[in-house]
PDB file of C-alpha atoms and ligand atoms in Angstrom:
ATOM      1  CA  MET A  25     250.289 229.300 158.197  1.00  0.00           C
ATOM      2  CA  THR A  26     253.138 227.031 158.959  1.00  0.00           C
ATOM      3  CA  ILE A  27     253.306 224.472 161.344  1.00  0.00           C
ATOM      4  CA  ALA A  28     255.881 226.629 163.482  1.00  0.00           C
ATOM      5  CA  THR A  29     253.353 229.907 163.639  1.00  0.00           C
ATOM      6  CA  ARG A  30     250.496 227.551 164.728  1.00  0.00           C
ATOM      7  CA  GLU A  31     252.778 226.257 167.366  1.00  0.00           C
ATOM      8  CA  LEU A  32     253.543 229.416 168.600  1.00  0.00           C
ATOM      9  CA  GLU A  33     249.825 230.808 168.852  1.00  0.00           C
ATOM     10  CA  ARG A  34     249.300 227.635 170.918  1.00  0.00           C
ATOM     11  CA  VAL A  35     252.038 228.247 173.095  1.00  0.00           C
ATOM     12  CA  VAL A  36     250.886 231.807 173.557  1.00  0.00           C
ATOM     13  CA  ARG A  37     246.969 230.867 174.272  1.00  0.00           C
ATOM     14  CA  GLU A  38     248.061 228.461 176.516  1.00  0.00           C
ATOM     15  CA  ILE A  39     250.305 230.615 178.892  1.00  0.00           C
ATOM     16  CA  ALA A  40     247.414 233.586 178.908  1.00  0.00           C
ATOM     17  CA  ASP A  41     244.816 231.055 179.905  1.00  0.00           C
ATOM     18  CA  GLU A  42     247.699 229.560 182.821  1.00  0.00           C
ATOM     19  CA  MET A  43     248.218 233.096 184.118  1.00  0.00           C
ATOM     20  CA  SER A  44     244.299 234.174 184.180  1.00  0.00           C
ATOM     21  CA  ALA A  45     243.927 231.046 186.523  1.00  0.00           C
ATOM     22  CA  ARG A  46     246.394 232.361 188.505  1.00  0.00           C
ATOM     23  CA  PRO A  47     245.497 234.313 192.304  1.00  0.00           C
ATOM     24  CA  ASP A  48     249.247 235.646 192.774  1.00  0.00           C
ATOM     25  CA  ARG A  49     249.303 238.304 190.959  1.00  0.00           C
ATOM     26  CA  GLY A  50     251.594 240.838 192.901  1.00  0.00           C
ATOM     27  CA  GLU A  51     250.808 244.702 193.976  1.00  0.00           C
ATOM     28  CA  VAL A  52     249.898 247.331 191.432  1.00  0.00           C
ATOM     29  CA  ALA A  53     252.465 250.215 191.925  1.00  0.00           C
ATOM     30  CA  GLY A  54     250.804 252.709 194.470  1.00  0.00           C
ATOM     31  CA  TYR A  55     253.227 255.301 194.607  1.00  0.00           C
ATOM     32  CA  ILE A  56     251.613 257.211 190.986  1.00  0.00           C
ATOM     33  CA  PRO A  57     247.946 257.367 192.107  1.00  0.00           C
ATOM     34  CA  GLU A  58     246.844 257.152 188.577  1.00  0.00           C
ATOM     35  CA  LEU A  59     248.520 253.798 188.180  1.00  0.00           C
ATOM     36  CA  ALA A  60     246.769 252.710 191.254  1.00  0.00           C
ATOM     37  CA  ARG A  61     243.619 252.041 189.770  1.00  0.00           C
ATOM     38  CA  VAL A  62     244.309 249.778 186.925  1.00  0.00           C
ATOM     39  CA  ASP A  63     242.751 246.340 187.182  1.00  0.00           C
ATOM     40  CA  ARG A  64     245.121 243.931 188.689  1.00  0.00           C
ATOM     41  CA  ASN A  65     243.805 240.934 186.707  1.00  0.00           C
ATOM     42  CA  ALA A  66     244.705 242.500 183.308  1.00  0.00           C
ATOM     43  CA  PHE A  67     247.016 240.416 181.649  1.00  0.00           C
ATOM     44  CA  GLY A  68     248.300 240.630 177.940  1.00  0.00           C
ATOM     45  CA  LEU A  69     250.864 238.646 175.774  1.00  0.00           C
ATOM     46  CA  VAL A  70     252.375 239.246 172.178  1.00  0.00           C
ATOM     47  CA  VAL A  71     254.975 238.001 169.934  1.00  0.00           C
ATOM     48  CA  VAL A  72     255.887 238.995 166.689  1.00  0.00           C
ATOM     49  CA  ASP A  73     258.340 236.477 165.205  1.00  0.00           C
ATOM     50  CA  ASP A  74     261.068 236.883 162.462  1.00  0.00           C
ATOM     51  CA  ALA A  75     258.459 236.198 159.671  1.00  0.00           C
ATOM     52  CA  GLY A  76     256.429 238.919 160.845  1.00  0.00           C
ATOM     53  CA  ASN A  77     253.703 236.495 162.162  1.00  0.00           C
ATOM     54  CA  VAL A  78     251.600 237.672 165.560  1.00  0.00           C
ATOM     55  CA  ALA A  79     250.796 235.354 168.252  1.00  0.00           C
ATOM     56  CA  ALA A  80     248.642 237.111 170.758  1.00  0.00           C
ATOM     57  CA  ALA A  81     246.157 236.379 173.682  1.00  0.00           C
ATOM     58  CA  GLY A  82     244.740 238.303 176.563  1.00  0.00           C
ATOM     59  CA  ASP A  83     244.233 242.088 176.922  1.00  0.00           C
ATOM     60  CA  CYS A  84     246.586 242.195 173.932  1.00  0.00           C
ATOM     61  CA  ASP A  85     245.075 245.616 172.819  1.00  0.00           C
ATOM     62  CA  VAL A  86     244.650 247.724 176.167  1.00  0.00           C
ATOM     63  CA  PRO A  87     246.660 250.470 176.548  1.00  0.00           C
ATOM     64  CA  PHE A  88     249.082 250.685 179.294  1.00  0.00           C
ATOM     65  CA  SER A  89     251.211 252.785 180.779  1.00  0.00           C
ATOM     66  CA  ILE A  90     254.653 251.701 179.670  1.00  0.00           C
ATOM     67  CA  GLN A  91     256.824 253.481 182.339  1.00  0.00           C
ATOM     68  CA  SER A  92     260.178 252.433 182.123  1.00  0.00           C
ATOM     69  CA  ILE A  93     260.237 250.470 178.741  1.00  0.00           C
ATOM     70  CA  SER A  94     260.368 254.246 177.485  1.00  0.00           C
ATOM     71  CA  LYS A  95     263.855 254.496 178.553  1.00  0.00           C
ATOM     72  CA  VAL A  96     265.068 251.747 175.999  1.00  0.00           C
ATOM     73  CA  PHE A  97     263.675 254.397 173.207  1.00  0.00           C
ATOM     74  CA  THR A  98     264.898 257.239 174.945  1.00  0.00           C
ATOM     75  CA  LEU A  99     268.532 255.510 175.277  1.00  0.00           C
ATOM     76  CA  THR A 100     268.228 254.585 171.227  1.00  0.00           C
ATOM     77  CA  LEU A 101     267.708 258.019 170.472  1.00  0.00           C
ATOM     78  CA  ALA A 102     270.386 259.292 172.525  1.00  0.00           C
ATOM     79  CA  LEU A 103     272.809 256.880 171.663  1.00  0.00           C
ATOM     80  CA  GLY A 104     271.759 258.174 167.884  1.00  0.00           C
ATOM     81  CA  LYS A 105     272.511 261.799 169.232  1.00  0.00           C
ATOM     82  CA  ALA A 106     275.224 261.610 170.910  1.00  0.00           C
ATOM     83  CA  GLY A 107     277.095 258.425 170.132  1.00  0.00           C
ATOM     84  CA  ASP A 108     279.507 256.998 172.729  1.00  0.00           C
ATOM     85  CA  ARG A 109     279.816 260.257 174.447  1.00  0.00           C
ATOM     86  CA  LEU A 110     276.499 259.097 176.484  1.00  0.00           C
ATOM     87  CA  TRP A 111     278.786 257.058 178.573  1.00  0.00           C
ATOM     88  CA  GLN A 112     280.358 259.721 180.237  1.00  0.00           C
ATOM     89  CA  ARG A 113     277.188 260.514 181.354  1.00  0.00           C
ATOM     90  CA  VAL A 114     275.658 257.665 183.048  1.00  0.00           C
ATOM     91  CA  GLY A 115     277.366 254.063 183.369  1.00  0.00           C
ATOM     92  CA  ARG A 116     276.576 250.402 181.761  1.00  0.00           C
ATOM     93  CA  GLU A 117     276.742 248.435 185.365  1.00  0.00           C
ATOM     94  CA  PRO A 118     274.167 247.010 186.941  1.00  0.00           C
ATOM     95  CA  SER A 119     273.029 248.988 189.917  1.00  0.00           C
ATOM     96  CA  GLY A 120     272.138 246.419 192.462  1.00  0.00           C
ATOM     97  CA  SER A 121     270.118 249.274 193.874  1.00  0.00           C
ATOM     98  CA  PRO A 122     265.679 250.010 193.768  1.00  0.00           C
ATOM     99  CA  PHE A 123     264.741 251.921 190.471  1.00  0.00           C
ATOM    100  CA  ASN A 124     264.280 255.032 192.240  1.00  0.00           C
ATOM    101  CA  SER A 125     267.563 254.757 194.863  1.00  0.00           C
ATOM    102  CA  ILE A 126     269.810 258.073 195.352  1.00  0.00           C
ATOM    103  CA  VAL A 127     272.701 256.479 197.533  1.00  0.00           C
ATOM    104  CA  GLN A 128     275.123 255.529 194.710  1.00  0.00           C
ATOM    105  CA  LEU A 129     275.095 258.972 193.030  1.00  0.00           C
ATOM    106  CA  GLU A 130     276.503 260.677 195.936  1.00  0.00           C
ATOM    107  CA  TYR A 131     279.590 258.216 195.893  1.00  0.00           C
ATOM    108  CA  GLU A 132     279.771 258.471 191.905  1.00  0.00           C
ATOM    109  CA  ARG A 133     279.488 261.910 191.845  1.00  0.00           C
ATOM    110  CA  GLY A 134     276.207 262.141 190.326  1.00  0.00           C
ATOM    111  CA  ARG A 135     277.129 259.896 187.085  1.00  0.00           C
ATOM    112  CA  PRO A 136     274.274 257.309 187.351  1.00  0.00           C
ATOM    113  CA  ARG A 137     274.912 253.590 187.146  1.00  0.00           C
ATOM    114  CA  ASN A 138     273.053 252.948 183.951  1.00  0.00           C
ATOM    115  CA  PRO A 139     270.258 254.414 181.576  1.00  0.00           C
ATOM    116  CA  PHE A 140     267.243 252.888 183.100  1.00  0.00           C
ATOM    117  CA  ILE A 141     267.434 253.773 186.824  1.00  0.00           C
ATOM    118  CA  ASN A 142     265.578 256.506 187.213  1.00  0.00           C
ATOM    119  CA  ALA A 143     268.349 258.914 187.688  1.00  0.00           C
ATOM    120  CA  GLY A 144     270.261 257.228 184.563  1.00  0.00           C
ATOM    121  CA  ALA A 145     267.124 257.819 181.976  1.00  0.00           C
ATOM    122  CA  ILE A 146     266.628 261.408 183.851  1.00  0.00           C
ATOM    123  CA  ALA A 147     269.916 262.101 182.368  1.00  0.00           C
ATOM    124  CA  VAL A 148     269.496 260.564 178.961  1.00  0.00           C
ATOM    125  CA  THR A 149     266.421 262.460 178.951  1.00  0.00           C
ATOM    126  CA  ASP A 150     268.300 265.579 179.932  1.00  0.00           C
ATOM    127  CA  LEU A 151     270.800 264.755 177.065  1.00  0.00           C
ATOM    128  CA  ILE A 152     268.234 264.694 174.349  1.00  0.00           C
ATOM    129  CA  LEU A 153     266.257 267.621 175.268  1.00  0.00           C
ATOM    130  CA  SER A 154     269.500 269.852 174.750  1.00  0.00           C
ATOM    131  CA  GLY A 155     268.611 272.265 171.976  1.00  0.00           C
ATOM    132  CA  HIS A 156     265.018 270.964 171.982  1.00  0.00           C
ATOM    133  CA  GLN A 157     261.910 272.765 173.268  1.00  0.00           C
ATOM    134  CA  PRO A 158     260.133 269.977 175.704  1.00  0.00           C
ATOM    135  CA  ARG A 159     257.328 270.066 173.338  1.00  0.00           C
ATOM    136  CA  GLU A 160     259.123 269.281 170.499  1.00  0.00           C
ATOM    137  CA  LEU A 161     261.109 266.625 172.113  1.00  0.00           C
ATOM    138  CA  LEU A 162     257.959 264.414 173.312  1.00  0.00           C
ATOM    139  CA  GLY A 163     256.683 264.748 169.914  1.00  0.00           C
ATOM    140  CA  GLU A 164     259.794 263.221 168.482  1.00  0.00           C
ATOM    141  CA  ILE A 165     259.663 260.545 170.986  1.00  0.00           C
ATOM    142  CA  VAL A 166     255.916 259.811 170.127  1.00  0.00           C
ATOM    143  CA  ARG A 167     256.405 260.046 166.386  1.00  0.00           C
ATOM    144  CA  PHE A 168     259.383 257.541 167.168  1.00  0.00           C
ATOM    145  CA  MET A 169     257.059 255.060 168.983  1.00  0.00           C
ATOM    146  CA  GLN A 170     254.526 255.402 166.345  1.00  0.00           C
ATOM    147  CA  PHE A 171     257.226 254.534 163.296  1.00  0.00           C
ATOM    148  CA  LEU A 172     258.328 251.845 164.766  1.00  0.00           C
ATOM    149  CA  SER A 173     255.087 250.200 165.536  1.00  0.00           C
ATOM    150  CA  ASP A 174     253.835 251.357 162.592  1.00  0.00           C
ATOM    151  CA  ASP A 175     250.950 252.670 164.472  1.00  0.00           C
ATOM    152  CA  ASP A 176     249.899 256.463 164.394  1.00  0.00           C
ATOM    153  CA  SER A 177     247.270 256.111 167.203  1.00  0.00           C
ATOM    154  CA  ILE A 178     250.057 255.998 170.013  1.00  0.00           C
ATOM    155  CA  GLY A 179     249.941 258.807 172.568  1.00  0.00           C
ATOM    156  CA  ILE A 180     250.887 260.153 175.978  1.00  0.00           C
ATOM    157  CA  ASP A 181     248.299 259.681 179.034  1.00  0.00           C
ATOM    158  CA  GLU A 182     248.286 263.269 180.210  1.00  0.00           C
ATOM    159  CA  ALA A 183     246.126 262.137 183.292  1.00  0.00           C
ATOM    160  CA  VAL A 184     249.179 259.630 184.363  1.00  0.00           C
ATOM    161  CA  ALA A 185     251.922 262.603 183.231  1.00  0.00           C
ATOM    162  CA  ALA A 186     250.100 264.767 185.467  1.00  0.00           C
ATOM    163  CA  SER A 187     249.434 262.428 188.251  1.00  0.00           C
ATOM    164  CA  GLU A 188     253.814 261.483 188.342  1.00  0.00           C
ATOM    165  CA  GLN A 189     254.298 265.220 188.275  1.00  0.00           C
ATOM    166  CA  ARG A 190     252.587 265.852 191.315  1.00  0.00           C
ATOM    167  CA  SER A 191     254.012 262.750 193.235  1.00  0.00           C
ATOM    168  CA  GLY A 192     257.484 262.570 191.822  1.00  0.00           C
ATOM    169  CA  PHE A 193     259.016 263.700 194.881  1.00  0.00           C
ATOM    170  CA  ARG A 194     261.960 261.493 194.294  1.00  0.00           C
ATOM    171  CA  ASN A 195     262.552 261.857 190.563  1.00  0.00           C
ATOM    172  CA  ALA A 196     262.920 265.578 191.675  1.00  0.00           C
ATOM    173  CA  ALA A 197     265.346 265.049 194.584  1.00  0.00           C
ATOM    174  CA  LEU A 198     267.444 262.884 191.809  1.00  0.00           C
ATOM    175  CA  ALA A 199     267.229 265.422 189.460  1.00  0.00           C
ATOM    176  CA  ASN A 200     268.089 268.141 191.870  1.00  0.00           C
ATOM    177  CA  TYR A 201     271.326 266.062 193.093  1.00  0.00           C
ATOM    178  CA  MET A 202     272.608 265.451 189.694  1.00  0.00           C
ATOM    179  CA  LYS A 203     272.214 268.970 189.019  1.00  0.00           C
ATOM    180  CA  SER A 204     274.213 269.634 191.879  1.00  0.00           C
ATOM    181  CA  PHE A 205     277.319 267.772 190.310  1.00  0.00           C
ATOM    182  CA  GLY A 206     276.848 269.974 186.873  1.00  0.00           C
ATOM    183  CA  MET A 207     275.319 266.703 185.466  1.00  0.00           C
ATOM    184  CA  LEU A 208     272.210 268.032 183.750  1.00  0.00           C
ATOM    185  CA  GLU A 209     271.908 270.743 181.104  1.00  0.00           C
ATOM    186  CA  ASN A 210     268.885 272.011 181.192  1.00  0.00           C
ATOM    187  CA  PRO A 211     265.941 273.408 183.763  1.00  0.00           C
ATOM    188  CA  ILE A 212     265.103 270.708 186.234  1.00  0.00           C
ATOM    189  CA  ASP A 213     261.432 271.477 185.398  1.00  0.00           C
ATOM    190  CA  TYR A 214     261.714 270.889 182.025  1.00  0.00           C
ATOM    191  CA  THR A 215     263.678 267.598 182.007  1.00  0.00           C
ATOM    192  CA  LEU A 216     261.427 266.053 184.634  1.00  0.00           C
ATOM    193  CA  GLY A 217     258.857 267.300 183.089  1.00  0.00           C
ATOM    194  CA  VAL A 218     259.763 265.091 179.669  1.00  0.00           C
ATOM    195  CA  TYR A 219     260.800 262.634 181.439  1.00  0.00           C
ATOM    196  CA  PHE A 220     257.181 262.165 183.550  1.00  0.00           C
ATOM    197  CA  HIS A 221     255.729 262.033 179.778  1.00  0.00           C
ATOM    198  CA  HIS A 222     257.507 259.696 178.220  1.00  0.00           C
ATOM    199  CA  CYS A 223     257.024 257.611 180.939  1.00  0.00           C
ATOM    200  CA  ALA A 224     253.399 258.311 180.373  1.00  0.00           C
ATOM    201  CA  ILE A 225     253.194 257.216 176.812  1.00  0.00           C
ATOM    202  CA  ALA A 226     250.251 254.661 176.508  1.00  0.00           C
ATOM    203  CA  MET A 227     250.632 251.345 174.432  1.00  0.00           C
ATOM    204  CA  SER A 228     249.308 247.674 173.969  1.00  0.00           C
ATOM    205  CA  CYS A 229     251.019 244.820 173.882  1.00  0.00           C
ATOM    206  CA  ARG A 230     250.566 244.413 170.669  1.00  0.00           C
ATOM    207  CA  GLN A 231     252.039 248.347 169.694  1.00  0.00           C
ATOM    208  CA  LEU A 232     254.949 247.440 172.020  1.00  0.00           C
ATOM    209  CA  ALA A 233     256.034 244.103 170.942  1.00  0.00           C
ATOM    210  CA  MET A 234     255.926 245.440 167.255  1.00  0.00           C
ATOM    211  CA  ALA A 235     258.016 248.792 168.505  1.00  0.00           C
ATOM    212  CA  GLY A 236     260.644 246.145 169.674  1.00  0.00           C
ATOM    213  CA  ARG A 237     261.050 244.325 166.193  1.00  0.00           C
ATOM    214  CA  PHE A 238     264.422 246.402 165.533  1.00  0.00           C
ATOM    215  CA  LEU A 239     266.127 244.980 168.554  1.00  0.00           C
ATOM    216  CA  ALA A 240     265.755 241.409 167.526  1.00  0.00           C
ATOM    217  CA  HIS A 241     266.465 242.188 164.314  1.00  0.00           C
ATOM    218  CA  LEU A 242     269.931 243.519 163.974  1.00  0.00           C
ATOM    219  CA  GLY A 243     268.862 247.410 164.322  1.00  0.00           C
ATOM    220  CA  ARG A 244     266.213 246.687 160.832  1.00  0.00           C
ATOM    221  CA  HIS A 245     262.595 248.041 160.875  1.00  0.00           C
ATOM    222  CA  PRO A 246     261.354 245.245 159.755  1.00  0.00           C
ATOM    223  CA  THR A 247     258.639 247.139 157.477  1.00  0.00           C
ATOM    224  CA  THR A 248     260.026 249.419 155.993  1.00  0.00           C
ATOM    225  CA  GLY A 249     263.985 247.670 155.992  1.00  0.00           C
ATOM    226  CA  LEU A 250     264.817 250.909 156.955  1.00  0.00           C
ATOM    227  CA  SER A 251     267.952 250.778 159.411  1.00  0.00           C
ATOM    228  CA  VAL A 252     266.798 252.166 163.267  1.00  0.00           C
ATOM    229  CA  VAL A 253     270.549 251.850 164.358  1.00  0.00           C
ATOM    230  CA  GLN A 254     273.520 249.571 163.531  1.00  0.00           C
ATOM    231  CA  PRO A 255     273.300 246.117 163.932  1.00  0.00           C
ATOM    232  CA  GLU A 256     276.267 246.705 166.663  1.00  0.00           C
ATOM    233  CA  ARG A 257     274.387 249.274 168.596  1.00  0.00           C
ATOM    234  CA  ALA A 258     271.059 246.739 168.848  1.00  0.00           C
ATOM    235  CA  ARG A 259     273.600 244.315 170.597  1.00  0.00           C
ATOM    236  CA  ARG A 260     274.347 246.621 173.109  1.00  0.00           C
ATOM    237  CA  ILE A 261     271.308 247.814 173.627  1.00  0.00           C
ATOM    238  CA  ASN A 262     270.095 244.439 174.493  1.00  0.00           C
ATOM    239  CA  ALA A 263     273.225 243.844 176.661  1.00  0.00           C
ATOM    240  CA  VAL A 264     272.277 246.958 178.625  1.00  0.00           C
ATOM    241  CA  MET A 265     268.896 245.564 178.892  1.00  0.00           C
ATOM    242  CA  LEU A 266     269.728 241.933 180.173  1.00  0.00           C
ATOM    243  CA  MET A 267     272.215 243.125 182.818  1.00  0.00           C
ATOM    244  CA  CYS A 268     269.789 246.549 183.817  1.00  0.00           C
ATOM    245  CA  GLY A 269     266.611 245.888 182.860  1.00  0.00           C
ATOM    246  CA  HIS A 270     265.026 244.919 185.830  1.00  0.00           C
ATOM    247  CA  TYR A 271     266.732 246.550 188.254  1.00  0.00           C
ATOM    248  CA  ASP A 272     268.015 244.776 191.153  1.00  0.00           C
ATOM    249  CA  GLY A 273     265.862 241.894 190.129  1.00  0.00           C
ATOM    250  CA  SER A 274     268.083 241.449 186.491  1.00  0.00           C
ATOM    251  CA  GLY A 275     269.901 238.839 187.671  1.00  0.00           C
ATOM    252  CA  GLU A 276     267.037 236.728 189.054  1.00  0.00           C
ATOM    253  CA  PHE A 277     265.127 237.604 185.487  1.00  0.00           C
ATOM    254  CA  ALA A 278     268.343 236.784 183.385  1.00  0.00           C
ATOM    255  CA  TYR A 279     268.427 233.279 185.661  1.00  0.00           C
ATOM    256  CA  ARG A 280     264.661 232.557 184.988  1.00  0.00           C
ATOM    257  CA  VAL A 281     264.062 233.828 181.584  1.00  0.00           C
ATOM    258  CA  GLY A 282     267.164 235.068 179.878  1.00  0.00           C
ATOM    259  CA  LEU A 283     266.501 237.361 177.450  1.00  0.00           C
ATOM    260  CA  PRO A 284     267.576 241.018 177.139  1.00  0.00           C
ATOM    261  CA  ALA A 285     264.373 242.611 178.659  1.00  0.00           C
ATOM    262  CA  LYS A 286     262.647 246.274 179.832  1.00  0.00           C
ATOM    263  CA  SER A 287     260.180 246.502 182.870  1.00  0.00           C
ATOM    264  CA  GLY A 288     258.021 249.251 183.702  1.00  0.00           C
ATOM    265  CA  VAL A 289     256.148 250.113 186.562  1.00  0.00           C
ATOM    266  CA  GLY A 290     252.900 249.510 184.678  1.00  0.00           C
ATOM    267  CA  GLY A 291     253.021 246.097 184.917  1.00  0.00           C
ATOM    268  CA  GLY A 292     254.661 246.132 181.258  1.00  0.00           C
ATOM    269  CA  ILE A 293     258.233 243.953 180.223  1.00  0.00           C
ATOM    270  CA  LEU A 294     259.502 244.034 176.552  1.00  0.00           C
ATOM    271  CA  ALA A 295     261.803 240.912 176.247  1.00  0.00           C
ATOM    272  CA  ILE A 296     263.535 240.354 172.850  1.00  0.00           C
ATOM    273  CA  ALA A 297     264.991 237.163 171.381  1.00  0.00           C
ATOM    274  CA  PRO A 298     267.255 237.997 169.199  1.00  0.00           C
ATOM    275  CA  GLY A 299     267.149 236.803 165.916  1.00  0.00           C
ATOM    276  CA  LYS A 300     263.763 235.153 166.860  1.00  0.00           C
ATOM    277  CA  ALA A 301     261.196 237.286 168.015  1.00  0.00           C
ATOM    278  CA  SER A 302     259.526 240.622 169.793  1.00  0.00           C
ATOM    279  CA  ILE A 303     257.325 239.988 172.871  1.00  0.00           C
ATOM    280  CA  ALA A 304     255.717 242.189 175.256  1.00  0.00           C
ATOM    281  CA  VAL A 305     253.589 241.307 178.257  1.00  0.00           C
ATOM    282  CA  TRP A 306     251.794 242.943 180.033  1.00  0.00           C
ATOM    283  CA  SER A 307     250.401 242.484 184.110  1.00  0.00           C
ATOM    284  CA  PRO A 308     250.009 245.543 186.524  1.00  0.00           C
ATOM    285  CA  GLY A 309     250.580 243.450 189.742  1.00  0.00           C
ATOM    286  CA  LEU A 310     254.624 244.117 190.466  1.00  0.00           C
ATOM    287  CA  ASP A 311     256.794 241.917 192.553  1.00  0.00           C
ATOM    288  CA  ALA A 312     258.839 243.696 195.623  1.00  0.00           C
ATOM    289  CA  ASN A 313     261.775 244.743 193.047  1.00  0.00           C
ATOM    290  CA  GLY A 314     258.936 246.693 190.924  1.00  0.00           C
ATOM    291  CA  ASN A 315     258.768 244.662 187.891  1.00  0.00           C
ATOM    292  CA  SER A 316     255.814 242.619 186.501  1.00  0.00           C
ATOM    293  CA  TYR A 317     255.079 239.032 188.865  1.00  0.00           C
ATOM    294  CA  LEU A 318     253.113 237.569 186.442  1.00  0.00           C
ATOM    295  CA  GLY A 319     255.095 239.268 183.294  1.00  0.00           C
ATOM    296  CA  ARG A 320     258.243 237.287 184.383  1.00  0.00           C
ATOM    297  CA  VAL A 321     256.100 234.468 185.318  1.00  0.00           C
ATOM    298  CA  ALA A 322     254.969 234.424 181.548  1.00  0.00           C
ATOM    299  CA  LEU A 323     258.146 234.672 179.915  1.00  0.00           C
ATOM    300  CA  GLU A 324     259.455 232.092 182.039  1.00  0.00           C
ATOM    301  CA  ALA A 325     257.194 229.804 180.445  1.00  0.00           C
ATOM    302  CA  LEU A 326     257.315 231.292 177.084  1.00  0.00           C
ATOM    303  CA  THR A 327     261.380 230.701 176.801  1.00  0.00           C
ATOM    304  CA  LYS A 328     261.575 227.519 178.286  1.00  0.00           C
ATOM    305  CA  ARG A 329     258.868 226.202 175.871  1.00  0.00           C
ATOM    306  CA  MET A 330     260.167 227.835 172.231  1.00  0.00           C
ATOM    307  CA  GLY A 331     263.535 227.178 173.741  1.00  0.00           C
ATOM    308  CA  TRP A 332     264.623 230.929 173.273  1.00  0.00           C
ATOM    309  CA  SER A 333     266.663 231.821 176.436  1.00  0.00           C
ATOM    310  CA  VAL A 334     269.854 233.472 174.984  1.00  0.00           C
ATOM    311  CA  PHE A 335     271.717 231.207 177.174  1.00  0.00           C
ATOM    312  CA  GLY A 336     270.721 227.910 175.782  1.00  0.00           C
ATOM    313  CA  ALA A 337     267.516 225.846 176.052  1.00  0.00           C
TER     314      ALA A 337
HETATM  315  N1  LIG B 401     257.939 256.733 185.921  1.00  0.00           N
HETATM  316  C1  LIG B 401     258.602 255.906 187.033  1.00  0.00           C
HETATM  317  C2  LIG B 401     259.151 256.731 187.767  1.00  0.00           C
HETATM  318  O1  LIG B 401     260.249 256.896 187.462  1.00  0.00           O
HETATM  319  C3  LIG B 401     259.306 254.861 186.281  1.00  0.00           C
HETATM  320  C4  LIG B 401     259.503 253.869 186.943  1.00  0.00           C
HETATM  321  C5  LIG B 401     259.509 252.347 186.318  1.00  0.00           C
HETATM  322  O2  LIG B 401     258.885 251.975 185.547  1.00  0.00           O
HETATM  323  O3  LIG B 401     260.442 251.401 186.902  1.00  0.00           O
HETATM  324  O4  LIG B 401     258.821 256.116 188.967  1.00  0.00           O
END
């Protein structure tokens, strides 16, 4: 083991210890009943560096609901299917609005601001659903996650998907609104069904950090050497993550952490240090913007100690 790897392991363990001692942890998402039951004290952190070394601490092997982090992977699939045509359906500007906001949709005529707010992610799901049955597409998304993570055990938590399906009134409103502008191709129930299910994929920090490696390495899957996306596309997905990955908390996240990243209301964050590492953190308590509170604090400490911010030390 190199000195640099030992140093990284020390930093990761140190941060996990610091986080477990903190009383301020945010609030667990309450609007999806199944997520409200998750232990607020859980904390996991995993870093996979450019040489494939894994530094892990805390609840790093406990699966959690990745929720909106799945949107990074559906965006990747959609760009593979439609290329730049995707941007006719959805923009790539920060929204400055909450994740489930409907207000911009009216004056922007049903074209969501970016692929990571709920409306945008539903539009992306609709695009990749065309030409498939929902079950077929879900199988494809899960297999994609398994391939990226080198782990066939990844699957969908059906209880979380059903829980969101029962309580997803806002997402249904967003989908209906977009449909009224002719922006969705498939039956609303099909598109929402796939959306709720891909949000309900359960993964551990270790699996998620492995899945993000291609974004840290110019689009290549390090285990097989296969190109998941071209380097230019990896760079662009990272750009959208940096600008839009934390909803209306994206500016604050860039200011404090300085990495492309995507959060989910399950309390996970996938962050990419381009050329250096793929990082996953999980702490279920959220801040007012619906992003993991301690997840952000931990990533701020990590980038500072490792000098990994894309904006310099
Ligand atoms: N499935 C969640 C929703 O649509 C995702 C939100 C999130 O993770 O930010 O409300």
